[in-house]
Amino acid sequence: MTTKRKLIGRLVPCRCFRGEEEQVPKEIFSFERTLEELYLDANQIEELPKQLFNCQALKKLSMPDNDLSNLPTTIASLVNLKELDISKNGIQEFPDNIKCCKGLSVVEASVNPIAKLPDGFTQLLNLTQLFLNDAFLEYLPANFGRLSKLRILELRENHLKTMPKSIHRLSQLERLDLGSNEFSELPEVLEQIHNLKELWLDNNSLQSIPGSIGKLRQLRYLDLAKNRIETLDTDISGCEALEDLLLSSNMLQHLPDSIGMLKKLTTLKVDDNQLTSLPNTIGSLSLLEELDCSCNELESLPPTIGYLHSLRTFAADENFLSELPREIGNCRNVTVMSLRSNKLEFLPDEIGQMTKLRVLNLSDNRLKNLPFTFTKLKDLAALWLSDNQSKALIPLQTEAHPETKQRVLTNYMFPQQPRHDEDYQSDSDSFNPTLWEEQRQQRMTVAFDFEDKKEEEDNSGKVEINLKRYPTPYPEDLKNMVKSVQSLVGKTVHASHGHQHQLSTGTATSAGTNMEHTHLSKEPYEPPWPLPPKEVRYTHKIHRNSHTHDCIHIYRYIWHVWFQPAESICNKAVKMLLYVVKKKASNQVKVAVPQWKNPPLKVKVLKCKSKSIDLLAQICSSV
C-alpha cells in the first residue's frame, strides 16, 4: 500500500456526507483496517452497522446530532478507541460491556436521555474527560471514584441530589460542573478534592455554604449563583487562589469581612441579593476588575472603594444610593460605570478624575446638574441621563450653581436653574416631565378644529380646541378625490331624476296620455377606477358551496378595500385589476394583473385551503 493510500486510510472524515446520510456510508469500509478517525456529525443515522465495529484501528468516533436510539454492544470490539462523541442523540443507556474500551479517555454524551450509568462504566480507568450534561441522571454509581484519572467532569442539567462518597478519590479532578441540579446542600466530599480549580453549583437549592469550602485552596472559579444562600461563611477566605466569585441571585444580607482576604479576586458578582452595605474590607481586593452589586438595598458605598485601582467595570444599578464617596475618583481605570435607578442628587467633583470612562449610565436618578469636571472625561462615548436615551448627547452649557456659585454643566434635560428677578419664579422644584411632554406635543400641533359657533357661545365665550394634525394630500390624490366626488354627485343626480321620471310615466299611462322620456344632458358616467368583472358583480349565479364562491368572496373583499376612492392607497392601486379565475383543479386559483404593463406581482398559482381567509392572506402578502 502506498504512503498516500495509508494517509487516506487513517483519516476519512465523513463531513462531506453531513446532513444527508441516513446510514453509515459503505465507502469507508474499504479502509476498515487502517481507519483511525471517523466523523459522522449532524446526519440522520438511526443505527450503526456491525461492519463499522470491524475497524479495529479506530481511535476517534464522532457522531453527534444524529438519530441514534442505542449504542450497540459490539462497541466493545473497538479496543483502541480513545475518544467517543455521541452527544445530541436519543441514546438511553450505555451497554455494560463498554468497559472493554479500556483506552477511552474522552466521552461526550451530553443531551441524551441517559438515566443511569452501568457499573461497567466505572472500569474505564483511563477516562480523563466525561461530559454528561442535559441528561436524566439521578445518581452516580457508588464506585464512581474508581475513575481516578478524571480531570474534567460535567454533569450540568440533571437530577442529582447527592454525590457518592467515593468521589473524594478523584484526586486529579480540576473542573466539576454540577449546575442546574437539585442539591440542597454542598456535598461534604467536595472538600477532599484538593486539586479542584473550577466548581459550578449555580441554579440549585443551596441555602448556605459551609466553612469547609475554604479547604479548596486551589479553587480559582466558584459559581454559586441562582440559589437560596442567606449566609456566606467567613472561612471562604481559605480559597486564597480564588479569582472569580459569582453569588448573583441569592438571599445574602451581608458579606463577611473575610472576603477582603481573597487577594487574587478579579471578578465579584453579588447582584440581585438583599445587601444593605458592602464591607470596608472590599478595598483590599486590589486586583478586582469587575464589581457588580446591582439590585440590592445599598444606601451608600464604603470609602475604601477608592482603593480598587484595577477596577474596570462597576455596576450598582437599582439601589438606594443618594451619593457617591469622593474616593471613587481614585478608580481611574474604570471604563464602564452604571448607576441607573438610584437616588443620586449630585455627583462629586472627583468623578472628573476617572478619565478612562467610556460608558456612564446615570438614568433614573435625581440629578439636577453635572459637575464641571465632566469636561475632563475626554474618552466618554456614551452618557445616559434618562431612561433609554437613544439620541446623540445634548450639548451641555455652563452655569453657576445657585447656592455654591460653582460652575456646573446643564442642559434642558435637567430642571432649569431659578432666576432671581422679581418677575420670574423658577419651577425647578415642581418640574413635571409628563406635563412638559404634553405641552411639547401641543406646541408641535399645526392644525386646529373648532366646535360649532353655537356651542362656543353657549359656553360663555370659551373656545374648546380639538388638536389634530392632518396629512397634506399629494396633488394627484386631490385630483382623484375631486373626480370621485364629481362622479358620485353626478350619479346621484342621474339616479334621482330617473326615479322621478318613472313615477311620472306611470301616472301618465294610467290616465291614457303619452309623455316623452327625457334625461338631463350629461356625458356618460365613467368611474375613475376599474369595474369589477361580471362574476364579481353577480355572485348570485355561483354555487354557494364551490371553491369559486370562496374566491369570489375574497375578491370582493379585496375590491372594496383597494378600489374605493376613500381607500385608494396610491395611483397605481387604482389602475390595478385582479382576476380570480377558477382552474380545473378545484383547489387552485390563478391571480393575474392583465391591465398593467409592468405588474408588481407575477402570475402565481396559489393553493386554496378550506378557509377563504388563508387565500386572502396569501394574496395580500404578495402585493
mmCIF file with all atom_site columns, N, CA and C in Angstrom, residues 170-197:
data_model
loop_
_atom_site.group_PDB
_atom_site.id
_atom_site.type_symbol
_atom_site.label_atom_id
_atom_site.label_alt_id
_atom_site.label_comp_id
_atom_site.label_asym_id
_atom_site.label_entity_id
_atom_site.label_seq_id
_atom_site.pdbx_PDB_ins_code
_atom_site.Cartn_x
_atom_site.Cartn_y
_atom_site.Cartn_z
_atom_site.occupancy
_atom_site.B_iso_or_equiv
_atom_site.pdbx_formal_charge
_atom_site.auth_seq_id
_atom_site.auth_comp_id
_atom_site.auth_asym_id
_atom_site.auth_atom_id
_atom_site.pdbx_PDB_model_num
ATOM 1  N N  . LEU A 1 170 ? -11.211 11.150 43.420 1.00 0.00 ? 170 LEU A N  1
ATOM 2  C CA . LEU A 1 170 ? -10.883 11.835 42.163 1.00 0.00 ? 170 LEU A CA 1
ATOM 3  C C  . LEU A 1 170 ? -9.850  12.920 42.449 1.00 0.00 ? 170 LEU A C  1
ATOM 4  N N  . SER A 1 171 ? -8.665  12.476 42.779 1.00 0.00 ? 171 SER A N  1
ATOM 5  C CA . SER A 1 171 ? -7.619  13.393 43.241 1.00 0.00 ? 171 SER A CA 1
ATOM 6  C C  . SER A 1 171 ? -7.101  14.317 42.149 1.00 0.00 ? 171 SER A C  1
ATOM 7  N N  . GLN A 1 172 ? -7.319  13.960 40.867 1.00 0.00 ? 172 GLN A N  1
ATOM 8  C CA . GLN A 1 172 ? -6.819  14.787 39.773 1.00 0.00 ? 172 GLN A CA 1
ATOM 9  C C  . GLN A 1 172 ? -7.901  15.680 39.168 1.00 0.00 ? 172 GLN A C  1
ATOM 10 N N  . LEU A 1 173 ? -9.087  15.654 39.742 1.00 0.00 ? 173 LEU A N  1
ATOM 11 C CA . LEU A 1 173 ? -10.202 16.425 39.190 1.00 0.00 ? 173 LEU A CA 1
ATOM 12 C C  . LEU A 1 173 ? -9.937  17.927 39.326 1.00 0.00 ? 173 LEU A C  1
ATOM 13 N N  . GLU A 1 174 ? -10.044 18.643 38.203 1.00 0.00 ? 174 GLU A N  1
ATOM 14 C CA . GLU A 1 174 ? -9.804  20.081 38.182 1.00 0.00 ? 174 GLU A CA 1
ATOM 15 C C  . GLU A 1 174 ? -11.074 20.882 37.912 1.00 0.00 ? 174 GLU A C  1
ATOM 16 N N  . ARG A 1 175 ? -11.975 20.325 37.137 1.00 0.00 ? 175 ARG A N  1
ATOM 17 C CA . ARG A 1 175 ? -13.218 21.030 36.810 1.00 0.00 ? 175 ARG A CA 1
ATOM 18 C C  . ARG A 1 175 ? -14.409 20.135 37.137 1.00 0.00 ? 175 ARG A C  1
ATOM 19 N N  . LEU A 1 176 ? -15.331 20.675 37.940 1.00 0.00 ? 176 LEU A N  1
ATOM 20 C CA . LEU A 1 176 ? -16.544 19.947 38.314 1.00 0.00 ? 176 LEU A CA 1
ATOM 21 C C  . LEU A 1 176 ? -17.743 20.865 38.107 1.00 0.00 ? 176 LEU A C  1
ATOM 22 N N  . ASP A 1 177 ? -18.628 20.467 37.210 1.00 0.00 ? 177 ASP A N  1
ATOM 23 C CA . ASP A 1 177 ? -19.816 21.267 36.906 1.00 0.00 ? 177 ASP A CA 1
ATOM 24 C C  . ASP A 1 177 ? -21.057 20.506 37.361 1.00 0.00 ? 177 ASP A C  1
ATOM 25 N N  . LEU A 1 178 ? -21.681 21.000 38.425 1.00 0.00 ? 178 LEU A N  1
ATOM 26 C CA . LEU A 1 178 ? -22.908 20.414 38.964 1.00 0.00 ? 178 LEU A CA 1
ATOM 27 C C  . LEU A 1 178 ? -24.060 21.414 38.906 1.00 0.00 ? 178 LEU A C  1
ATOM 28 N N  . GLY A 1 179 ? -23.963 22.378 38.017 1.00 0.00 ? 179 GLY A N  1
ATOM 29 C CA . GLY A 1 179 ? -25.002 23.395 37.898 1.00 0.00 ? 179 GLY A CA 1
ATOM 30 C C  . GLY A 1 179 ? -26.326 22.830 37.421 1.00 0.00 ? 179 GLY A C  1
ATOM 31 N N  . SER A 1 180 ? -27.413 23.506 37.799 1.00 0.00 ? 180 SER A N  1
ATOM 32 C CA . SER A 1 180 ? -28.771 23.137 37.377 1.00 0.00 ? 180 SER A CA 1
ATOM 33 C C  . SER A 1 180 ? -29.111 21.702 37.749 1.00 0.00 ? 180 SER A C  1
ATOM 34 N N  . ASN A 1 181 ? -28.869 21.357 39.018 1.00 0.00 ? 181 ASN A N  1
ATOM 35 C CA . ASN A 1 181 ? -29.285 20.069 39.554 1.00 0.00 ? 181 ASN A CA 1
ATOM 36 C C  . ASN A 1 181 ? -30.222 20.318 40.734 1.00 0.00 ? 181 ASN A C  1
ATOM 37 N N  . GLU A 1 182 ? -30.274 19.409 41.688 1.00 0.00 ? 182 GLU A N  1
ATOM 38 C CA . GLU A 1 182 ? -31.227 19.530 42.793 1.00 0.00 ? 182 GLU A CA 1
ATOM 39 C C  . GLU A 1 182 ? -30.534 19.419 44.148 1.00 0.00 ? 182 GLU A C  1
ATOM 40 N N  . PHE A 1 183 ? -29.327 19.938 44.260 1.00 0.00 ? 183 PHE A N  1
ATOM 41 C CA . PHE A 1 183 ? -28.597 19.899 45.528 1.00 0.00 ? 183 PHE A CA 1
ATOM 42 C C  . PHE A 1 183 ? -29.194 20.925 46.493 1.00 0.00 ? 183 PHE A C  1
ATOM 43 N N  . SER A 1 184 ? -29.465 20.493 47.715 1.00 0.00 ? 184 SER A N  1
ATOM 44 C CA . SER A 1 184 ? -29.953 21.397 48.758 1.00 0.00 ? 184 SER A CA 1
ATOM 45 C C  . SER A 1 184 ? -28.838 21.782 49.727 1.00 0.00 ? 184 SER A C  1
ATOM 46 N N  . GLU A 1 185 ? -27.733 21.079 49.675 1.00 0.00 ? 185 GLU A N  1
ATOM 47 C CA . GLU A 1 185 ? -26.566 21.408 50.489 1.00 0.00 ? 185 GLU A CA 1
ATOM 48 C C  . GLU A 1 185 ? -25.305 21.012 49.738 1.00 0.00 ? 185 GLU A C  1
ATOM 49 N N  . LEU A 1 186 ? -24.226 21.638 50.119 1.00 0.00 ? 186 LEU A N  1
ATOM 50 C CA . LEU A 1 186 ? -22.956 21.362 49.461 1.00 0.00 ? 186 LEU A CA 1
ATOM 51 C C  . LEU A 1 186 ? -22.455 19.982 49.875 1.00 0.00 ? 186 LEU A C  1
ATOM 52 N N  . PRO A 1 187 ? -22.199 19.090 48.911 1.00 0.00 ? 187 PRO A N  1
ATOM 53 C CA . PRO A 1 187 ? -21.693 17.753 49.276 1.00 0.00 ? 187 PRO A CA 1
ATOM 54 C C  . PRO A 1 187 ? -20.389 17.856 50.067 1.00 0.00 ? 187 PRO A C  1
ATOM 55 N N  . GLU A 1 188 ? -20.335 17.197 51.207 1.00 0.00 ? 188 GLU A N  1
ATOM 56 C CA . GLU A 1 188 ? -19.160 17.283 52.075 1.00 0.00 ? 188 GLU A CA 1
ATOM 57 C C  . GLU A 1 188 ? -17.921 16.690 51.423 1.00 0.00 ? 188 GLU A C  1
ATOM 58 N N  . VAL A 1 189 ? -18.115 15.730 50.549 1.00 0.00 ? 189 VAL A N  1
ATOM 59 C CA . VAL A 1 189 ? -16.955 15.062 49.960 1.00 0.00 ? 189 VAL A CA 1
ATOM 60 C C  . VAL A 1 189 ? -16.161 16.005 49.071 1.00 0.00 ? 189 VAL A C  1
ATOM 61 N N  . LEU A 1 190 ? -16.750 17.129 48.667 1.00 0.00 ? 190 LEU A N  1
ATOM 62 C CA . LEU A 1 190 ? -16.040 18.030 47.757 1.00 0.00 ? 190 LEU A CA 1
ATOM 63 C C  . LEU A 1 190 ? -14.815 18.650 48.419 1.00 0.00 ? 190 LEU A C  1
ATOM 64 N N  . GLU A 1 191 ? -14.878 18.828 49.737 1.00 0.00 ? 191 GLU A N  1
ATOM 65 C CA . GLU A 1 191 ? -13.757 19.466 50.424 1.00 0.00 ? 191 GLU A CA 1
ATOM 66 C C  . GLU A 1 191 ? -12.488 18.634 50.373 1.00 0.00 ? 191 GLU A C  1
ATOM 67 N N  . GLN A 1 192 ? -12.633 17.362 49.991 1.00 0.00 ? 192 GLN A N  1
ATOM 68 C CA . GLN A 1 192 ? -11.465 16.482 49.943 1.00 0.00 ? 192 GLN A CA 1
ATOM 69 C C  . GLN A 1 192 ? -10.817 16.435 48.560 1.00 0.00 ? 192 GLN A C  1
ATOM 70 N N  . ILE A 1 193 ? -11.440 17.099 47.589 1.00 0.00 ? 193 ILE A N  1
ATOM 71 C CA . ILE A 1 193 ? -10.846 17.146 46.244 1.00 0.00 ? 193 ILE A CA 1
ATOM 72 C C  . ILE A 1 193 ? -9.947  18.378 46.204 1.00 0.00 ? 193 ILE A C  1
ATOM 73 N N  . HIS A 1 194 ? -8.780  18.251 46.730 1.00 0.00 ? 194 HIS A N  1
ATOM 74 C CA . HIS A 1 194 ? -7.911  19.401 46.972 1.00 0.00 ? 194 HIS A CA 1
ATOM 75 C C  . HIS A 1 194 ? -7.374  20.032 45.693 1.00 0.00 ? 194 HIS A C  1
ATOM 76 N N  . ASN A 1 195 ? -7.397  19.299 44.584 1.00 0.00 ? 195 ASN A N  1
ATOM 77 C CA . ASN A 1 195 ? -6.841  19.830 43.341 1.00 0.00 ? 195 ASN A CA 1
ATOM 78 C C  . ASN A 1 195 ? -7.883  20.570 42.506 1.00 0.00 ? 195 ASN A C  1
ATOM 79 N N  . LEU A 1 196 ? -9.099  20.697 43.012 1.00 0.00 ? 196 LEU A N  1
ATOM 80 C CA . LEU A 1 196 ? -10.194 21.300 42.257 1.00 0.00 ? 196 LEU A CA 1
ATOM 81 C C  . LEU A 1 196 ? -9.921  22.780 41.992 1.00 0.00 ? 196 LEU A C  1
ATOM 82 N N  . LYS A 1 197 ? -10.073 23.176 40.721 1.00 0.00 ? 197 LYS A N  1
ATOM 83 C CA . LYS A 1 197 ? -9.819  24.562 40.324 1.00 0.00 ? 197 LYS A CA 1
ATOM 84 C C  . LYS A 1 197 ? -11.088 25.296 39.892 1.00 0.00 ? 197 LYS A C  1
#
